[in-house]
Amino acid sequence: MTSNDSARGTLGIGEDGTFRIHFERHLPYRPDRVWAWLTEPDLLQQWLPGCRIEPEVGSAVRYDFGEEGSATGTVTTVEPPTADGAGRLIHGWVWEGVPESEVVWELVPTDGGTLLTLTHREVLPEPAAEFAVGWHVMLDALTLAADGSPEPVESAWANLEQVAAYYAS
């Protein structure tokens, strides 16, 4: 698990009273490689099994967490990394019993690789902390998978209680 403060997401409240979950992760890979980890099915399954994100406007998104539930949505923006490396992917997020919100993935080139920013916006207060814990663990799994670690999903989720305590403090 990433235990340093830079891996921790932030929760903010907008003027409308909804929460915004925000993460920034520095990955030592080019933006096009990070984009592939977000959008290519074989790579995506290595860190987020049960998830489907097709990088095409109007395509369906599905996050399947088994007994925990699932989220669905529609891709609204697809901007693959350009020659300068910047890229963006936006999709809806619908979790049962929770109003629709939006997930924004942004990739910006850095000297050492890519700044991956994930923002989940327009989230109600009650599920915001739980969603933040989930995103934290999923981003840990992405980092582990991209680094070639064996069993990145199991390794990341094994730290769920520790991550949850981190956000409870």
PDB file of C-alpha atoms in Angstrom:
ATOM      1  CA  MET A   1       0.000   0.000   0.000  1.00  0.00           C
ATOM      2  CA  THR A   2       1.080   3.527  -0.547  1.00  0.00           C
ATOM      3  CA  SER A   3       1.265   4.900   2.942  1.00  0.00           C
ATOM      4  CA  ASN A   4       2.744   8.313   2.306  1.00  0.00           C
ATOM      5  CA  ASP A   5       0.576  11.407   2.533  1.00  0.00           C
ATOM      6  CA  SER A   6       1.011  12.174  -1.165  1.00  0.00           C
ATOM      7  CA  ALA A   7      -1.030   9.054  -2.022  1.00  0.00           C
ATOM      8  CA  ARG A   8      -3.912  10.115   0.202  1.00  0.00           C
ATOM      9  CA  GLY A   9      -6.932  11.563  -1.512  1.00  0.00           C
ATOM     10  CA  THR A  10      -8.668  14.708  -0.398  1.00  0.00           C
ATOM     11  CA  LEU A  11     -12.348  15.324   0.221  1.00  0.00           C
ATOM     12  CA  GLY A  12     -13.713  18.779  -0.435  1.00  0.00           C
ATOM     13  CA  ILE A  13     -17.170  20.314  -0.308  1.00  0.00           C
ATOM     14  CA  GLY A  14     -18.492  22.333  -3.222  1.00  0.00           C
ATOM     15  CA  GLU A  15     -20.874  25.285  -3.062  1.00  0.00           C
ATOM     16  CA  ASP A  16     -23.756  22.914  -3.782  1.00  0.00           C
ATOM     17  CA  GLY A  17     -22.912  20.824  -0.702  1.00  0.00           C
ATOM     18  CA  THR A  18     -21.671  17.838  -2.668  1.00  0.00           C
ATOM     19  CA  PHE A  19     -18.285  16.303  -2.054  1.00  0.00           C
ATOM     20  CA  ARG A  20     -15.364  16.099  -4.429  1.00  0.00           C
ATOM     21  CA  ILE A  21     -12.831  13.298  -4.030  1.00  0.00           C
ATOM     22  CA  HIS A  22      -9.417  14.109  -5.483  1.00  0.00           C
ATOM     23  CA  PHE A  23      -6.288  12.002  -5.915  1.00  0.00           C
ATOM     24  CA  GLU A  24      -2.937  12.750  -7.507  1.00  0.00           C
ATOM     25  CA  ARG A  25      -0.513   9.929  -8.185  1.00  0.00           C
ATOM     26  CA  HIS A  26       2.883  10.284  -9.838  1.00  0.00           C
ATOM     27  CA  LEU A  27       3.643   7.271 -12.023  1.00  0.00           C
ATOM     28  CA  PRO A  28       7.063   6.688 -13.624  1.00  0.00           C
ATOM     29  CA  TYR A  29       5.560   5.966 -17.051  1.00  0.00           C
ATOM     30  CA  ARG A  30       4.698   8.028 -20.123  1.00  0.00           C
ATOM     31  CA  PRO A  31       1.091   9.246 -20.360  1.00  0.00           C
ATOM     32  CA  ASP A  32       0.319   6.933 -23.287  1.00  0.00           C
ATOM     33  CA  ARG A  33       1.331   3.958 -21.129  1.00  0.00           C
ATOM     34  CA  VAL A  34      -0.805   5.132 -18.200  1.00  0.00           C
ATOM     35  CA  TRP A  35      -3.704   5.667 -20.649  1.00  0.00           C
ATOM     36  CA  ALA A  36      -3.309   2.052 -21.752  1.00  0.00           C
ATOM     37  CA  TRP A  37      -3.627   0.885 -18.126  1.00  0.00           C
ATOM     38  CA  LEU A  38      -6.931   2.801 -17.916  1.00  0.00           C
ATOM     39  CA  THR A  39      -8.429   1.778 -21.234  1.00  0.00           C
ATOM     40  CA  GLU A  40      -7.003  -1.503 -22.564  1.00  0.00           C
ATOM     41  CA  PRO A  41      -9.115  -4.421 -21.278  1.00  0.00           C
ATOM     42  CA  ASP A  42      -6.209  -6.810 -20.628  1.00  0.00           C
ATOM     43  CA  LEU A  43      -4.282  -4.217 -18.614  1.00  0.00           C
ATOM     44  CA  LEU A  44      -7.375  -2.900 -16.823  1.00  0.00           C
ATOM     45  CA  GLN A  45      -8.259  -6.406 -15.621  1.00  0.00           C
ATOM     46  CA  GLN A  46      -4.865  -6.723 -13.947  1.00  0.00           C
ATOM     47  CA  TRP A  47      -5.657  -3.988 -11.431  1.00  0.00           C
ATOM     48  CA  LEU A  48      -9.430  -3.576 -11.638  1.00  0.00           C
ATOM     49  CA  PRO A  49     -11.025  -6.940 -12.452  1.00  0.00           C
ATOM     50  CA  GLY A  50     -14.674  -6.731 -13.359  1.00  0.00           C
ATOM     51  CA  CYS A  51     -14.260  -3.237 -14.767  1.00  0.00           C
ATOM     52  CA  ARG A  52     -14.869  -2.122 -18.319  1.00  0.00           C
ATOM     53  CA  ILE A  53     -14.018   1.338 -19.628  1.00  0.00           C
ATOM     54  CA  GLU A  54     -14.154   1.704 -23.391  1.00  0.00           C
ATOM     55  CA  PRO A  55     -12.497   4.939 -24.527  1.00  0.00           C
ATOM     56  CA  GLU A  56     -15.329   6.028 -26.802  1.00  0.00           C
ATOM     57  CA  VAL A  57     -17.886   8.753 -26.094  1.00  0.00           C
ATOM     58  CA  GLY A  58     -21.251   7.158 -25.362  1.00  0.00           C
ATOM     59  CA  SER A  59     -19.841   3.755 -24.426  1.00  0.00           C
ATOM     60  CA  ALA A  60     -20.866   2.012 -21.235  1.00  0.00           C
ATOM     61  CA  VAL A  61     -18.664   1.896 -18.139  1.00  0.00           C
ATOM     62  CA  ARG A  62     -19.006  -0.823 -15.522  1.00  0.00           C
ATOM     63  CA  TYR A  63     -17.223  -1.360 -12.223  1.00  0.00           C
ATOM     64  CA  ASP A  64     -18.189  -4.716 -10.713  1.00  0.00           C
ATOM     65  CA  PHE A  65     -17.195  -5.237  -7.084  1.00  0.00           C
ATOM     66  CA  GLY A  66     -19.044  -8.519  -6.585  1.00  0.00           C
ATOM     67  CA  GLU A  67     -21.068  -8.633  -3.378  1.00  0.00           C
ATOM     68  CA  GLU A  68     -20.128  -5.027  -2.573  1.00  0.00           C
ATOM     69  CA  GLY A  69     -22.119  -3.787  -5.568  1.00  0.00           C
ATOM     70  CA  SER A  70     -21.413  -2.204  -8.907  1.00  0.00           C
ATOM     71  CA  ALA A  71     -21.273   1.175 -10.563  1.00  0.00           C
ATOM     72  CA  THR A  72     -22.237   1.975 -14.118  1.00  0.00           C
ATOM     73  CA  GLY A  73     -21.967   5.030 -16.281  1.00  0.00           C
ATOM     74  CA  THR A  74     -21.431   6.439 -19.730  1.00  0.00           C
ATOM     75  CA  VAL A  75     -18.228   7.865 -21.162  1.00  0.00           C
ATOM     76  CA  THR A  76     -18.728  11.576 -21.897  1.00  0.00           C
ATOM     77  CA  THR A  77     -15.214  12.767 -22.783  1.00  0.00           C
ATOM     78  CA  VAL A  78     -12.281  10.963 -24.394  1.00  0.00           C
ATOM     79  CA  GLU A  79      -9.048  12.842 -25.002  1.00  0.00           C
ATOM     80  CA  PRO A  80      -6.186  10.338 -25.396  1.00  0.00           C
ATOM     81  CA  PRO A  81      -2.727  11.670 -24.592  1.00  0.00           C
ATOM     82  CA  THR A  82      -1.508  13.970 -27.343  1.00  0.00           C
ATOM     83  CA  ALA A  83       2.016  14.692 -28.514  1.00  0.00           C
ATOM     84  CA  ASP A  84       2.534  16.808 -25.380  1.00  0.00           C
ATOM     85  CA  GLY A  85       1.255  13.907 -23.304  1.00  0.00           C
ATOM     86  CA  ALA A  86      -1.896  15.388 -21.766  1.00  0.00           C
ATOM     87  CA  GLY A  87      -5.058  13.270 -21.763  1.00  0.00           C
ATOM     88  CA  ARG A  88      -8.480  13.099 -20.138  1.00  0.00           C
ATOM     89  CA  LEU A  89     -11.290  10.574 -19.729  1.00  0.00           C
ATOM     90  CA  ILE A  90     -14.618  11.443 -18.083  1.00  0.00           C
ATOM     91  CA  HIS A  91     -17.501   9.111 -17.305  1.00  0.00           C
ATOM     92  CA  GLY A  92     -20.609   8.974 -15.184  1.00  0.00           C
ATOM     93  CA  TRP A  93     -20.831   6.972 -11.963  1.00  0.00           C
ATOM     94  CA  VAL A  94     -24.143   5.485 -10.845  1.00  0.00           C
ATOM     95  CA  TRP A  95     -24.141   3.435  -7.647  1.00  0.00           C
ATOM     96  CA  GLU A  96     -27.426   1.936  -6.464  1.00  0.00           C
ATOM     97  CA  GLY A  97     -29.275   4.319  -4.158  1.00  0.00           C
ATOM     98  CA  VAL A  98     -26.873   7.205  -4.822  1.00  0.00           C
ATOM     99  CA  PRO A  99     -27.435  10.063  -7.307  1.00  0.00           C
ATOM    100  CA  GLU A 100     -25.260  10.047 -10.401  1.00  0.00           C
ATOM    101  CA  SER A 101     -21.834  11.604 -10.075  1.00  0.00           C
ATOM    102  CA  GLU A 102     -18.853  12.018 -12.382  1.00  0.00           C
ATOM    103  CA  VAL A 103     -15.337  10.554 -12.516  1.00  0.00           C
ATOM    104  CA  VAL A 104     -12.543  12.481 -14.248  1.00  0.00           C
ATOM    105  CA  TRP A 105      -9.190  10.860 -15.081  1.00  0.00           C
ATOM    106  CA  GLU A 106      -6.491  13.337 -16.159  1.00  0.00           C
ATOM    107  CA  LEU A 107      -2.947  12.577 -17.306  1.00  0.00           C
ATOM    108  CA  VAL A 108      -0.273  15.254 -17.406  1.00  0.00           C
ATOM    109  CA  PRO A 109       3.338  14.590 -18.390  1.00  0.00           C
ATOM    110  CA  THR A 110       6.031  15.257 -15.807  1.00  0.00           C
ATOM    111  CA  ASP A 111       9.815  15.052 -15.951  1.00  0.00           C
ATOM    112  CA  GLY A 112       9.665  11.642 -14.304  1.00  0.00           C
ATOM    113  CA  GLY A 113       6.563  10.214 -15.994  1.00  0.00           C
ATOM    114  CA  THR A 114       2.905  11.119 -15.521  1.00  0.00           C
ATOM    115  CA  LEU A 115       0.770  12.890 -12.962  1.00  0.00           C
ATOM    116  CA  LEU A 116      -2.456  10.879 -12.870  1.00  0.00           C
ATOM    117  CA  THR A 117      -5.305  12.830 -11.320  1.00  0.00           C
ATOM    118  CA  LEU A 118      -8.610  11.222 -10.422  1.00  0.00           C
ATOM    119  CA  THR A 119     -11.483  13.449  -9.376  1.00  0.00           C
ATOM    120  CA  HIS A 120     -14.859  12.006  -8.393  1.00  0.00           C
ATOM    121  CA  ARG A 121     -17.196  14.963  -8.202  1.00  0.00           C
ATOM    122  CA  GLU A 122     -20.748  15.700  -7.161  1.00  0.00           C
ATOM    123  CA  VAL A 123     -20.756  12.934  -4.544  1.00  0.00           C
ATOM    124  CA  LEU A 124     -23.134  13.006  -1.592  1.00  0.00           C
ATOM    125  CA  PRO A 125     -21.491  13.247   1.848  1.00  0.00           C
ATOM    126  CA  GLU A 126     -22.501   9.794   3.092  1.00  0.00           C
ATOM    127  CA  PRO A 127     -20.764   7.640   0.457  1.00  0.00           C
ATOM    128  CA  ALA A 128     -17.868  10.061  -0.139  1.00  0.00           C
ATOM    129  CA  ALA A 129     -15.509   8.594   2.482  1.00  0.00           C
ATOM    130  CA  GLU A 130     -16.267   5.028   1.378  1.00  0.00           C
ATOM    131  CA  PHE A 131     -15.709   5.957  -2.262  1.00  0.00           C
ATOM    132  CA  ALA A 132     -12.419   7.658  -1.317  1.00  0.00           C
ATOM    133  CA  VAL A 133     -11.211   4.484   0.404  1.00  0.00           C
ATOM    134  CA  GLY A 134     -12.155   2.443  -2.653  1.00  0.00           C
ATOM    135  CA  TRP A 135     -10.411   4.790  -5.083  1.00  0.00           C
ATOM    136  CA  HIS A 136      -7.303   4.827  -2.887  1.00  0.00           C
ATOM    137  CA  VAL A 137      -7.076   1.031  -2.904  1.00  0.00           C
ATOM    138  CA  MET A 138      -7.789   0.835  -6.646  1.00  0.00           C
ATOM    139  CA  LEU A 139      -5.064   3.373  -7.409  1.00  0.00           C
ATOM    140  CA  ASP A 140      -2.689   1.377  -5.204  1.00  0.00           C
ATOM    141  CA  ALA A 141      -3.571  -1.701  -7.296  1.00  0.00           C
ATOM    142  CA  LEU A 142      -2.913   0.252 -10.503  1.00  0.00           C
ATOM    143  CA  THR A 143       0.501   1.326  -9.250  1.00  0.00           C
ATOM    144  CA  LEU A 144       1.383  -2.223  -8.202  1.00  0.00           C
ATOM    145  CA  ALA A 145       0.205  -3.692 -11.525  1.00  0.00           C
ATOM    146  CA  ALA A 146       2.076  -1.114 -13.598  1.00  0.00           C
ATOM    147  CA  ASP A 147       5.210  -1.814 -11.543  1.00  0.00           C
ATOM    148  CA  GLY A 148       4.895  -5.537 -12.322  1.00  0.00           C
ATOM    149  CA  SER A 149       4.075  -6.682  -8.796  1.00  0.00           C
ATOM    150  CA  PRO A 150       2.527 -10.139  -8.500  1.00  0.00           C
ATOM    151  CA  GLU A 151      -1.120 -10.161  -7.406  1.00  0.00           C
ATOM    152  CA  PRO A 152      -1.582  -6.379  -7.334  1.00  0.00           C
ATOM    153  CA  VAL A 153      -5.307  -6.557  -6.580  1.00  0.00           C
ATOM    154  CA  GLU A 154      -4.913  -8.890  -3.624  1.00  0.00           C
ATOM    155  CA  SER A 155      -1.957  -6.903  -2.286  1.00  0.00           C
ATOM    156  CA  ALA A 156      -3.802  -3.590  -2.487  1.00  0.00           C
ATOM    157  CA  TRP A 157      -7.083  -4.851  -1.009  1.00  0.00           C
ATOM    158  CA  ALA A 158      -5.235  -6.627   1.821  1.00  0.00           C
ATOM    159  CA  ASN A 159      -4.637  -3.136   3.210  1.00  0.00           C
ATOM    160  CA  LEU A 160      -8.295  -2.080   3.125  1.00  0.00           C
ATOM    161  CA  GLU A 161      -8.674  -1.723   6.900  1.00  0.00           C
ATOM    162  CA  GLN A 162      -5.496   0.333   7.178  1.00  0.00           C
ATOM    163  CA  VAL A 163      -6.597   2.598   4.321  1.00  0.00           C
ATOM    164  CA  ALA A 164     -10.084   2.983   5.827  1.00  0.00           C
ATOM    165  CA  ALA A 165      -8.547   3.979   9.171  1.00  0.00           C
ATOM    166  CA  TYR A 166      -6.392   6.515   7.344  1.00  0.00           C
ATOM    167  CA  TYR A 167      -9.515   8.288   6.060  1.00  0.00           C
ATOM    168  CA  ALA A 168     -11.367   7.976   9.360  1.00  0.00           C
ATOM    169  CA  SER A 169      -8.681  10.048  11.078  1.00  0.00           C
TER     170      SER A 169
END
